[in-house]
Every structure is written in C-alpha cells, then in structure tokens.
Coordinates of C-alpha atoms and ligand atoms in Angstrom, one line a residue:
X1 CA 98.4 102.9 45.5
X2 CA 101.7 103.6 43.8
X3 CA 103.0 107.0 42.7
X4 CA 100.7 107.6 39.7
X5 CA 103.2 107.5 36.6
X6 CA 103.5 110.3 33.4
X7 CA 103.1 108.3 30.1
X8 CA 106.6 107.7 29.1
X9 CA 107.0 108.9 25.3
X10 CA 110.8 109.2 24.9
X11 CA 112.4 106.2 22.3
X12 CA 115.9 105.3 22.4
X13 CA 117.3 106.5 19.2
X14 CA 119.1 103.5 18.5
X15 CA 115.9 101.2 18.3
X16 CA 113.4 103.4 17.7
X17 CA 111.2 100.8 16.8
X18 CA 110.8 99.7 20.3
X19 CA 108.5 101.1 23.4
X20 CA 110.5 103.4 25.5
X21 CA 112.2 101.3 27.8
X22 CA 110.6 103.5 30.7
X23 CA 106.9 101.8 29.9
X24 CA 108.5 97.7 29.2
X25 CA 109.5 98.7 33.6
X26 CA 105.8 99.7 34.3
X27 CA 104.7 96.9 32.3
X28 CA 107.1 94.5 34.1
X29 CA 104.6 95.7 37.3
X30 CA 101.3 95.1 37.0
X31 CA 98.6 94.6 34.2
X32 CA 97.4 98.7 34.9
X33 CA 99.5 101.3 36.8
X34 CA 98.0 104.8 38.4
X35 CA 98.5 107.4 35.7
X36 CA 98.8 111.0 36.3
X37 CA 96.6 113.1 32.9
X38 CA 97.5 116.7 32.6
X39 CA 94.6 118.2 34.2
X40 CA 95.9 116.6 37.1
X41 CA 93.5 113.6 37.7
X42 CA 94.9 110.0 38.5
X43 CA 94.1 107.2 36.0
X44 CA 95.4 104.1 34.9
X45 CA 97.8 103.3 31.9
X46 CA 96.8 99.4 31.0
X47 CA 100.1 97.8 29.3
X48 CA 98.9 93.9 29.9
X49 CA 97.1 92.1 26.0
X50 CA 94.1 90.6 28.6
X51 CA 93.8 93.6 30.7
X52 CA 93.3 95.6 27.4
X53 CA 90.7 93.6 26.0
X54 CA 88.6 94.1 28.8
X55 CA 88.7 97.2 28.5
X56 CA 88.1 97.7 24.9
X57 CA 85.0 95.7 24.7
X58 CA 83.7 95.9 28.5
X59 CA 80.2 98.0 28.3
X60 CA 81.4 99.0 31.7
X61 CA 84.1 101.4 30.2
X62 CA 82.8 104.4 28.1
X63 CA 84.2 107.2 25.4
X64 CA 82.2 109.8 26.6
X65 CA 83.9 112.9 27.0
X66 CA 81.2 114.3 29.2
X67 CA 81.7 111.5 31.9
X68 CA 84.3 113.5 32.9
X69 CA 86.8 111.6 30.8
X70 CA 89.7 113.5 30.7
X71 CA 92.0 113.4 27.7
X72 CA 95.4 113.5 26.2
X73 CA 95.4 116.2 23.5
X74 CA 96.1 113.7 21.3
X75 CA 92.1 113.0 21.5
X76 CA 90.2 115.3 18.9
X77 CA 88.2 116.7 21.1
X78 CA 85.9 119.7 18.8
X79 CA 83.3 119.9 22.1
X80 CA 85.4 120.8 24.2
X81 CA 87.0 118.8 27.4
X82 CA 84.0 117.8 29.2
X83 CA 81.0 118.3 26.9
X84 CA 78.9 115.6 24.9
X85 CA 80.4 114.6 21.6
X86 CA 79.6 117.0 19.2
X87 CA 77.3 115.3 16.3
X88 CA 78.7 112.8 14.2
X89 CA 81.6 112.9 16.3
X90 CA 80.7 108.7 16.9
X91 CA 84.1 108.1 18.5
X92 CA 83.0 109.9 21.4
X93 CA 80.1 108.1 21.7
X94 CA 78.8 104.5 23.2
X95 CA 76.2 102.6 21.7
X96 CA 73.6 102.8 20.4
X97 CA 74.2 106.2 19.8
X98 CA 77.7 104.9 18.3
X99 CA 76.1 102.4 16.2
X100 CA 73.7 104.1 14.3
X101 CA 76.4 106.0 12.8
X102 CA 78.6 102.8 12.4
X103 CA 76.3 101.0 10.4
X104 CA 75.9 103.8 8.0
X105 CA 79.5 103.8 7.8
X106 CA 80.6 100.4 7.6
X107 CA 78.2 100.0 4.4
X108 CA 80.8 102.1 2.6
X109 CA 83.9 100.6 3.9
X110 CA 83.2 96.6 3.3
X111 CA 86.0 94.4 2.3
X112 CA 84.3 94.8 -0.8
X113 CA 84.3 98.1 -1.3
X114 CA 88.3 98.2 -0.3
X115 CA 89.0 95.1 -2.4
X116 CA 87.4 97.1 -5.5
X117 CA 89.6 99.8 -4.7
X118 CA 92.9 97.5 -5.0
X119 CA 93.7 98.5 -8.5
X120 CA 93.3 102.2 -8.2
X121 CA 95.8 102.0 -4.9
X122 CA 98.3 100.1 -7.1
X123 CA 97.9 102.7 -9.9
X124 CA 98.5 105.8 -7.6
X125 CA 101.6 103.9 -6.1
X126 CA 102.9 102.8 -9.4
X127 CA 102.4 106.8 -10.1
X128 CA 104.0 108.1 -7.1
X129 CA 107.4 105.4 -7.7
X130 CA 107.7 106.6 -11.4
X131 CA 108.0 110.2 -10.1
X132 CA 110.3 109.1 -7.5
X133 CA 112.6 107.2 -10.1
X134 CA 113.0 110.6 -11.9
X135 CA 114.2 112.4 -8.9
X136 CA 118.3 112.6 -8.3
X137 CA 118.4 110.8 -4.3
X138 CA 118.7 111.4 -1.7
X139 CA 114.8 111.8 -1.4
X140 CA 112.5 112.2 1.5
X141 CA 110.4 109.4 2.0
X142 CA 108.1 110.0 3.8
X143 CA 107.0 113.4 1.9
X144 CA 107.4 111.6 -1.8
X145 CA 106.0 108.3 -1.4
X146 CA 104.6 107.4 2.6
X147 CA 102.5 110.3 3.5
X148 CA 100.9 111.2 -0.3
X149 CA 99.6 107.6 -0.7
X150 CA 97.1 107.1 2.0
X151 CA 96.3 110.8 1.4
X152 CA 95.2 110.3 -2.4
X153 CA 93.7 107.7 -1.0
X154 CA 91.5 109.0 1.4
X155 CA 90.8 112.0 -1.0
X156 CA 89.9 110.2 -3.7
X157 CA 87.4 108.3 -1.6
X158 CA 86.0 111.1 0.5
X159 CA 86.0 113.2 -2.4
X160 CA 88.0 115.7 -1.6
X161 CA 90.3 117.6 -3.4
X162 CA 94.0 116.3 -3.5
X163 CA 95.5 119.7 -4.8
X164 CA 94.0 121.1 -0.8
X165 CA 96.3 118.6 0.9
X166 CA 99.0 121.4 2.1
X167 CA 95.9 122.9 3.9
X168 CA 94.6 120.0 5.3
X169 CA 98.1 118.2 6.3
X170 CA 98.6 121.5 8.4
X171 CA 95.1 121.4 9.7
X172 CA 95.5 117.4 10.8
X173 CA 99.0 117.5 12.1
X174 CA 97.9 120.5 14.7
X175 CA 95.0 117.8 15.6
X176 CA 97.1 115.0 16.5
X177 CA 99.7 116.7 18.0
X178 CA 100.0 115.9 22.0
X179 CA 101.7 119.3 22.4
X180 CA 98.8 121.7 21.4
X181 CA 96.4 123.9 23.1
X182 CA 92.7 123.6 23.5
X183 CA 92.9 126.9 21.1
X184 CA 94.9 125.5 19.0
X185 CA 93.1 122.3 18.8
X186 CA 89.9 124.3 17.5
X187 CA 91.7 126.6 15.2
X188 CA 92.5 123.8 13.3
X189 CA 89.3 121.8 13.6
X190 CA 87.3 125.3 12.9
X191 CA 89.6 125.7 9.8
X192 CA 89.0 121.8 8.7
X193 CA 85.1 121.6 9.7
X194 CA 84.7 124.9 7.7
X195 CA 86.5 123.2 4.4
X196 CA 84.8 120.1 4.7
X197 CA 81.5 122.0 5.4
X198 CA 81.7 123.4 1.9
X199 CA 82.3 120.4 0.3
X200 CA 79.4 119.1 2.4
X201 CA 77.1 121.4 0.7
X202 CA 78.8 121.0 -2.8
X203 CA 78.2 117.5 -2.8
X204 CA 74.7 117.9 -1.7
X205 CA 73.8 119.7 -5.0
X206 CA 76.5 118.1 -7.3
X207 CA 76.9 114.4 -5.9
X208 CA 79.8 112.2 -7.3
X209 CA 81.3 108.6 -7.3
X210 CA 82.2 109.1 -3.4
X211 CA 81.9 108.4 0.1
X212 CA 80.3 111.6 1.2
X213 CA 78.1 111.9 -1.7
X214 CA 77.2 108.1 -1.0
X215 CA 76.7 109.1 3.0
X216 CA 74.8 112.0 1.8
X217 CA 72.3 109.4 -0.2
X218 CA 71.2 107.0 2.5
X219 CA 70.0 110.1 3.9
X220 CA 69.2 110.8 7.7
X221 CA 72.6 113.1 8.5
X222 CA 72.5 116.8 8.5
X223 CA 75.2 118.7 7.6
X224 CA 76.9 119.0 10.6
X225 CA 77.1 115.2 11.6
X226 CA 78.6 115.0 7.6
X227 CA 81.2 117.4 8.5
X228 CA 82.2 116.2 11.4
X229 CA 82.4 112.4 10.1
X230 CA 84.5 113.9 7.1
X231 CA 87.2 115.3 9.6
X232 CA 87.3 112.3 11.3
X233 CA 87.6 110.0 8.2
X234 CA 90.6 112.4 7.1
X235 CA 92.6 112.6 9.8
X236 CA 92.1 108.8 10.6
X237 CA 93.0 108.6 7.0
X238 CA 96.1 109.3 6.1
X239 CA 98.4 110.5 9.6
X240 CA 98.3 106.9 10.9
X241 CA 98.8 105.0 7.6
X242 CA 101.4 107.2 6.4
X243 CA 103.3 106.8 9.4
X244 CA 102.4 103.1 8.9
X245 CA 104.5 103.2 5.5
X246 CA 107.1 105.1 6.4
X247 CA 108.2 103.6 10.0
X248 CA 107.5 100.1 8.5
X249 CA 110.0 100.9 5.7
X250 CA 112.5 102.3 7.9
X251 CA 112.2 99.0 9.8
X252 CA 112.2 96.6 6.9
X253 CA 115.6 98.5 5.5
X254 CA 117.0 97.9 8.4
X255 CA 116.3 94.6 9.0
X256 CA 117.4 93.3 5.6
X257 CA 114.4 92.2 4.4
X258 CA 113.0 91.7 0.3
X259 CA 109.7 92.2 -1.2
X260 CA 109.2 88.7 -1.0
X261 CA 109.3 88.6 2.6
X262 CA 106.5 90.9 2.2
X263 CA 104.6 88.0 0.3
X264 CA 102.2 86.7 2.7
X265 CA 100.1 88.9 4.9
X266 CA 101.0 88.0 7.9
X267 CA 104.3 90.4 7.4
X268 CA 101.8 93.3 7.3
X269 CA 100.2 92.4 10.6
X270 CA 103.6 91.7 11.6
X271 CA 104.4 94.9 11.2
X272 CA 101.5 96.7 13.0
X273 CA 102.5 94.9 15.8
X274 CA 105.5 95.3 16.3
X275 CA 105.4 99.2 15.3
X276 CA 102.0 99.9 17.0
X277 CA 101.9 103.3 15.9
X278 CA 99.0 104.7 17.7
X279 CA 100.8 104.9 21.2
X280 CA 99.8 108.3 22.6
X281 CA 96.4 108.8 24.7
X282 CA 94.4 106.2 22.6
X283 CA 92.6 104.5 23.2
X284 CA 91.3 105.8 26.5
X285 CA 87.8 105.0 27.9
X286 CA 86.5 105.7 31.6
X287 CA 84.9 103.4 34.1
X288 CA 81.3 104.0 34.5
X289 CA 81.2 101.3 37.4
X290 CA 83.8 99.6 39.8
X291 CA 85.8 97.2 38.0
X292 CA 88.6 94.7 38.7
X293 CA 90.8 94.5 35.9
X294 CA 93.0 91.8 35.9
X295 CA 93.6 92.6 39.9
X296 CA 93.6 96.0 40.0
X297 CA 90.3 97.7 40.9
X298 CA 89.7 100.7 38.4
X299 CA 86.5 102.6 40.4
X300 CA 83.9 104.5 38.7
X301 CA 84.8 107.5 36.8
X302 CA 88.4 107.0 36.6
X303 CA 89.7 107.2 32.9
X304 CA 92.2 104.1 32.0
X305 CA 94.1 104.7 28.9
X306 CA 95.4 101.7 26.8
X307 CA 99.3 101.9 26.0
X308 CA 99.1 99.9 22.1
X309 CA 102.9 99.7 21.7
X310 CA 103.1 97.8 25.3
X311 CA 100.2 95.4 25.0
X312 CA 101.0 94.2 21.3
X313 CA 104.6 93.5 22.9
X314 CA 103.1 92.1 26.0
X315 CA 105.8 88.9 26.8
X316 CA 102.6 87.0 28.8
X317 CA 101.0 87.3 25.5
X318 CA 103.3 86.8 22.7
X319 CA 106.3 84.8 22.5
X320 CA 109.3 87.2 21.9
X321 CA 107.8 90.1 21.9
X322 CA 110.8 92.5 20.7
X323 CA 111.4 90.1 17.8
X324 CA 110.0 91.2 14.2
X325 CA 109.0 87.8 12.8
X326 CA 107.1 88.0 9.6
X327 CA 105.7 85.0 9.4
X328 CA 104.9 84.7 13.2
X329 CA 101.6 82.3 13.3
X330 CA 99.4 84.8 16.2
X331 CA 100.8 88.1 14.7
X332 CA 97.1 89.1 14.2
X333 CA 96.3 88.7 17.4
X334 CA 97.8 92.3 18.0
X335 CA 95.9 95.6 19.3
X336 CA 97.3 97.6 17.2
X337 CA 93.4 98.2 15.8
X338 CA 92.1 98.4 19.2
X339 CA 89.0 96.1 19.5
X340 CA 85.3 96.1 20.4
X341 CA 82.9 98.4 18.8
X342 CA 85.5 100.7 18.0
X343 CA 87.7 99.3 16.5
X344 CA 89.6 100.7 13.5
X345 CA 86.7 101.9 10.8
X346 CA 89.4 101.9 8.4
X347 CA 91.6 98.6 8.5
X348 CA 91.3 96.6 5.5
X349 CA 92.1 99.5 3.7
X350 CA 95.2 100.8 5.7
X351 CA 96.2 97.0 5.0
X352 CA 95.9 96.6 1.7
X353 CA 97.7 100.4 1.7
X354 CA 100.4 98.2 3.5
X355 CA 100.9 95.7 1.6
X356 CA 100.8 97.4 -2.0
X357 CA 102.7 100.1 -1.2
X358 CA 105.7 98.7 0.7
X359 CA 106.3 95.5 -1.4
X360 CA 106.5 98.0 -4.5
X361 CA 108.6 100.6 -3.3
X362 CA 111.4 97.5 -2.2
X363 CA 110.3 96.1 -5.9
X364 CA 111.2 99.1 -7.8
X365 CA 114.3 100.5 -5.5
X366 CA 116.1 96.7 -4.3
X367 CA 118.8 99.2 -3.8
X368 CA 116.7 101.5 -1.4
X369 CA 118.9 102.0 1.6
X370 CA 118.2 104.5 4.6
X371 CA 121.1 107.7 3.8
X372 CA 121.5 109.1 7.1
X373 CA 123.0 107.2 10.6
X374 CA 119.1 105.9 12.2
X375 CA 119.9 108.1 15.4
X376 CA 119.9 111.2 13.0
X377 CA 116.0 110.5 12.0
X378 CA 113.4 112.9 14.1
X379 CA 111.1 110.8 15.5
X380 CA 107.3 111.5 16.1
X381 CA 107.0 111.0 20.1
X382 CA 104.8 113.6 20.8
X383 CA 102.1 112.6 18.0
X384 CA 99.0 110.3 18.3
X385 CA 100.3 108.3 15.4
X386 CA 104.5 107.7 16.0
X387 CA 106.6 107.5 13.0
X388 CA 109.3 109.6 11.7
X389 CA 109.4 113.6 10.5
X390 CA 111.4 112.7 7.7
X391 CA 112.9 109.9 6.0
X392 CA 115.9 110.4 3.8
X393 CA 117.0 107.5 1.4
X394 CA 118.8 106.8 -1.4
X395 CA 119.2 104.0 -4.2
X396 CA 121.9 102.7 -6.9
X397 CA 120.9 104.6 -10.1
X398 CA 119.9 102.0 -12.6
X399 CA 122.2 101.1 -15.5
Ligands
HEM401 C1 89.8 103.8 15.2 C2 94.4 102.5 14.5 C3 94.0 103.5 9.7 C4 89.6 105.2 10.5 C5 91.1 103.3 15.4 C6 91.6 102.8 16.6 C7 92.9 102.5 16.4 C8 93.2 102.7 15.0 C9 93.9 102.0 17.5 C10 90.8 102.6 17.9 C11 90.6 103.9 18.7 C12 89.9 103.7 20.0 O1 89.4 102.6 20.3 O2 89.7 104.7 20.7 C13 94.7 102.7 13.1 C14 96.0 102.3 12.5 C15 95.9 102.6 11.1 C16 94.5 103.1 10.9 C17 97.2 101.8 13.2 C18 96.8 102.5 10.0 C19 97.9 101.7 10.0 C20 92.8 104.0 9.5 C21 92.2 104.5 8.2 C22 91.0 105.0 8.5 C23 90.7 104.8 9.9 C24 92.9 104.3 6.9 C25 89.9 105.6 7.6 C26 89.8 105.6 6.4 C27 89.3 105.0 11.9 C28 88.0 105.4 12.5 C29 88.1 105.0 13.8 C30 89.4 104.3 14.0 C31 86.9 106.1 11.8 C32 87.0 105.2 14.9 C33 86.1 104.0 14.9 C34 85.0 104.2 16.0 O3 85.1 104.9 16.9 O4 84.0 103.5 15.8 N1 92.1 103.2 14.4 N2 93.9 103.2 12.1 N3 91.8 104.3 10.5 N4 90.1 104.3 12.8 FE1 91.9 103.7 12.4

C-alpha cells in the first residue's frame, strides 16, 4: 500500500476555481488512494467518475456512523462519532430505514412543488437586486444578494423565521466547518435543534402553508425526528447554494460571460461541475464487505470518502475537464449531487435558485465587475461547502 495521503484542501489563489493541484497528482495515480482521517484510521479518497459511482450506489458501502465510520468534521454528526444516527437524522442511515424518511420527504420537494415556487424565487431576487441598486458599491456579494437568497428560500419553505437568520447562519457555519470540535459541533447543533424544536411544537398547534407543518400532517414523526430533519433541511439549504451563487458569479465575471450565456440549462449544470462545491469529507460511506473498486480492494470496514471536485473533473470521464464549457453536451453527467439513494434531497430547487438568481443579477448589473485583484478574495477551504468569505463588486452607476 502507499503512504496513506491527507485530503489536500489548499487552492491556488490564482485559479481558485480549480481542485488543488495536490489532489489532480493523486488522481493522476489510481481510481482510490489510502487516506489518513484524523482519528488516525487509513481509508481511501476515490477521485476516478466510475470508481465513485460504485460507491455511491453499491449496497455494499454504508453511511452508518456506528459501523465505525469515521468522519471529517465536516459530517454533522449530533450522535456523536460512533453512535447510531440520531432519529430523523436519515443521512446517517441505509435503507430502508433511509427510505421511509425519503419518501415522506420527497412528497414535499417534487419538481412540482419547486416549479410552483419559481415565481416567489424570482420575486425575492427581484427584491434583493432593487435593494442592491440603492446601495453606493462597492458591495459584498455574497452577504447582499448570494447567501440571503437560498436562505429566504429555505425559510420561507421550512417556515421558519427569516428575521432569526443571524442566529442560525452562526449556528450552520460552526456545523460545516472542518476546523471545529466535537464540543463545538454540539453547541451549535444543541443551539439549532433547540430553535427548531420550538417551532416544532409551534407548528404542531398553529400549522401553516409550509414544509414542516405539511411533514407534521402526514403524521408518523415525533418531535424529535421533525427537529432533526429541520436542521438538516436548513443547513443543506442555504450554505451550499449560496456558495453555489456566489463562486459561480465570481467565475462567470471572470470569464466574460452574459446573461444570455446563462440561457439554456445546461450552463447551470455546467457550473456545478466545474465548481463542485461540496469537496470536504462528503460524501463518505464505509465498506461493509470486501470490495474491488476499479482495482483497488477496499476491505470491510474501511471508510472511502468521495473527493466531488476531482471526479466531476475526472479527464477519463469528461473531455477537458479544466474547461468551463456552458453548453458542454454530458455536463449533467457530473457528481456534484452525489448519486444513489442519497443523492441531493434538494436539487431542483438549488437549480432553479441557479439559474434565476445568476442570470438576474448579470441582467440588472451588465456592468457588475469583481473590485478587488481574485488572489485578494478569502476562500472557503476548510468548509464542507467551498466558495468564498466575501465577495466585493462593483458596477457603472446607471445614467
Ligand atoms: C445531499 C450537494 C443544495 C438538501 C447532498 C449530497 C450532495 C449535495 C453532494 C450527497 C451527500 C452524500 O451522498 O453523502 C448539494 C449542492 C447543492 C445542494 C452542490 C447546491 C448547489 C441543497 C438544497 C437542499 C439540499 C437547496 C435542501 C433544501 C440535501 C439533503 C441531502 C443532500 C437533505 C441528504 C439526502 C439523503 O441523505 O437522502 N447534497 N446540495 N441540498 N442535500 Fe444537497
């Protein structure tokens, strides 16, 4: 076996929309390289498109925590390291546990259901670019139009109160940090499961037009598996669409492109592959029996972790990888979902999020332009969901 890697997280700051150049070597390698996890164990970090599939829909690798799974802290984890999945925590689980809570979910998030909610997206955009155009630039992107637009979103769904978001933000950035302790972890998931287990109850008595109360309805969840499905549903949420929005900006200003680029979907799952956002610890499952993958024999009760940003730029799979191509024919083809039974609860949505909210913001600002030199933006390495801290910009003040 080789020496067992560490996941390499550092971007060069003059492409930062590109995989650190340290993962593109391991890559080069072999479909899956030995890992080392911070409790010390040996895994496997799977950079190959085939290798990844397998793993995402092969019954023979699990998300149990309990299987002694271990975890980047970038995996919510409110049970602690090595404990079952607390209930309703269904990302921890396999089916049919899993799918019992699946189906009751998916009901509420059909293409449907997100289609219906189109309009309302468009209105709280519209809203949130109006404000912008009465603000003197340079502004910060990502706190004026990026992050509050998937979080409206989400709130308005959930039903949860939008005027709480400084609470929650601070709550949800803790979670998906790879940096935080254990305590820290459950601070912030004690201080989120405690809000949310209000509203729980509140809804219970006073029900509204909303997800929770419409969970609530169909009936068969107690309180706890409803709280613990609301955190996950906010985190998911808004951290990786935001940092959707925001990174896919950055790249589209610096590429030169117009809103009319933006015209066709395929730009939008374009851009989710190329950006892969979720590129820290996730998704990670563990082998439950001996398996070959793609050559390399993963043995029972080792954890392999899939790296998204590597496999959606995978050069066996794609042709040029590295290039953004907006109307590339196989762009959804891409990971950056994952795939199998747990694959993103929450995709049309962050889509149609996409798509309205970036060809607007290039509508209403042609001018928009990034202010600052790109090697002066903080960039989110050390977060489940990359993107950037800030993102200032500026525009030609209209005549
Ligand atoms: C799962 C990415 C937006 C809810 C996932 C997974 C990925 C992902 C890679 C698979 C994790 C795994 O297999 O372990 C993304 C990206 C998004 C996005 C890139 C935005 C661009 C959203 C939104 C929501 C959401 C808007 C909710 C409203 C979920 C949930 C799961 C999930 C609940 C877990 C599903 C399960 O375990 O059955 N997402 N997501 N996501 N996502 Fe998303």
């Amino acid at each position: 076996m080789t020496n067992p890697v560490q996941l390499p997280t550092e971007r060069d700051p003059r492409c930062p929309f590109d995989p650190p150049a340290e993962l593109r070597r391991i890559q080069a390698e072999q479909p899956a390289t030995p890992l080392a996890f911070p409790d010390g164990h040996v895994g496997w970090l799977v950079t190959s498109h085939a290798a990844a599939r397998t793993v995402l829909t092969d019954p023979r690798f699990s998300t149990r925590p309990d299987l002694k799974h271990p975890v980047f802290a970038a995996a919510p984890r409110p049970s602690g390291m090595h404990e079952p999945a607390a209930p309703g925590w269904f990302v921890h689980m396999d089916p049919p546990e899993h799918t019992r809570y699946r189906r009751l979910l998916t009901g509420q998030f059909t293409v449907r259901r997100i289609k219906a909610l189109e309009p309302r997206i468009a209105e709280i955009t519209r809203q949130r670019l109006k404000a912008m155009a009465t603000m003197d630039p340079p502004v910060d992107l990502v706190r004026e139009f990026a992050l509050p637009i998937p979080s409206l979103v989400i709130c308005e769904l959930l039903g949860v109160p939008y005027d709480d978001h400084e609470f929650f933000q601070r709550q949800t950035t803790m979670m998906a940090s790879v940096e935080n302790t254990q305590d820290e972890f459950m601070a912030a998931f004690g201080a989120l499961a405690g809000y949310l287990g209000e509203l729980v109850v509140h809804k219970r008595s006073q029900p509204g037009d909303d997800l929770l109360s419409g969970l609530i309805a169909q009936g068969g969840l107690s309180d706890e598996e409803l709280t613990n499905i609301a955190v996950i549903l906010l985190i998911a949420g808004h951290e990786t669409t935001a940092n959707m929005i925001a990174l896919g900006t950055f790249a589209l200003l610096r590429h030169g492109w117009t809103p009319a680029a933006l015209a066709d979907d395929a730009a939008v799952e374009e851009l989710l592959r190329h950006l892969s956002i979720v590129h820290l610890g996730v998704p990670s499952r563990v082998a439950i029996e001996d398996v070959d993958l793609e050559g390399v024999l993963v043995h029972k009760g080792e954890t392999v972790v899939i790296s998204l940003p590597a496999v959606n730029r995978d050069p066996e799979f794609f042709h040029e990888p590295d290039a953004l191509i907006l109307d590339r024919p196989d762009a959804r083809r891409h990971l950056a979902f994952g795939g199998g039974v747990h694959q993103c609860l929450g995709q049309q949505l962050a889509r149609v999020e996409l798509r309205i909210a970036c060809r607007a913001l290039l509508e209403m600002f042609p001018t928009l332009r990034i202010r600052v030199p790109s090697e002066q933006i903080r960039l989110r390495e050390k977060t489940a969901a990359y993107g950037v801290w800030e993102l200032p910009v500026t525009w030609d003040a209209q005549r």
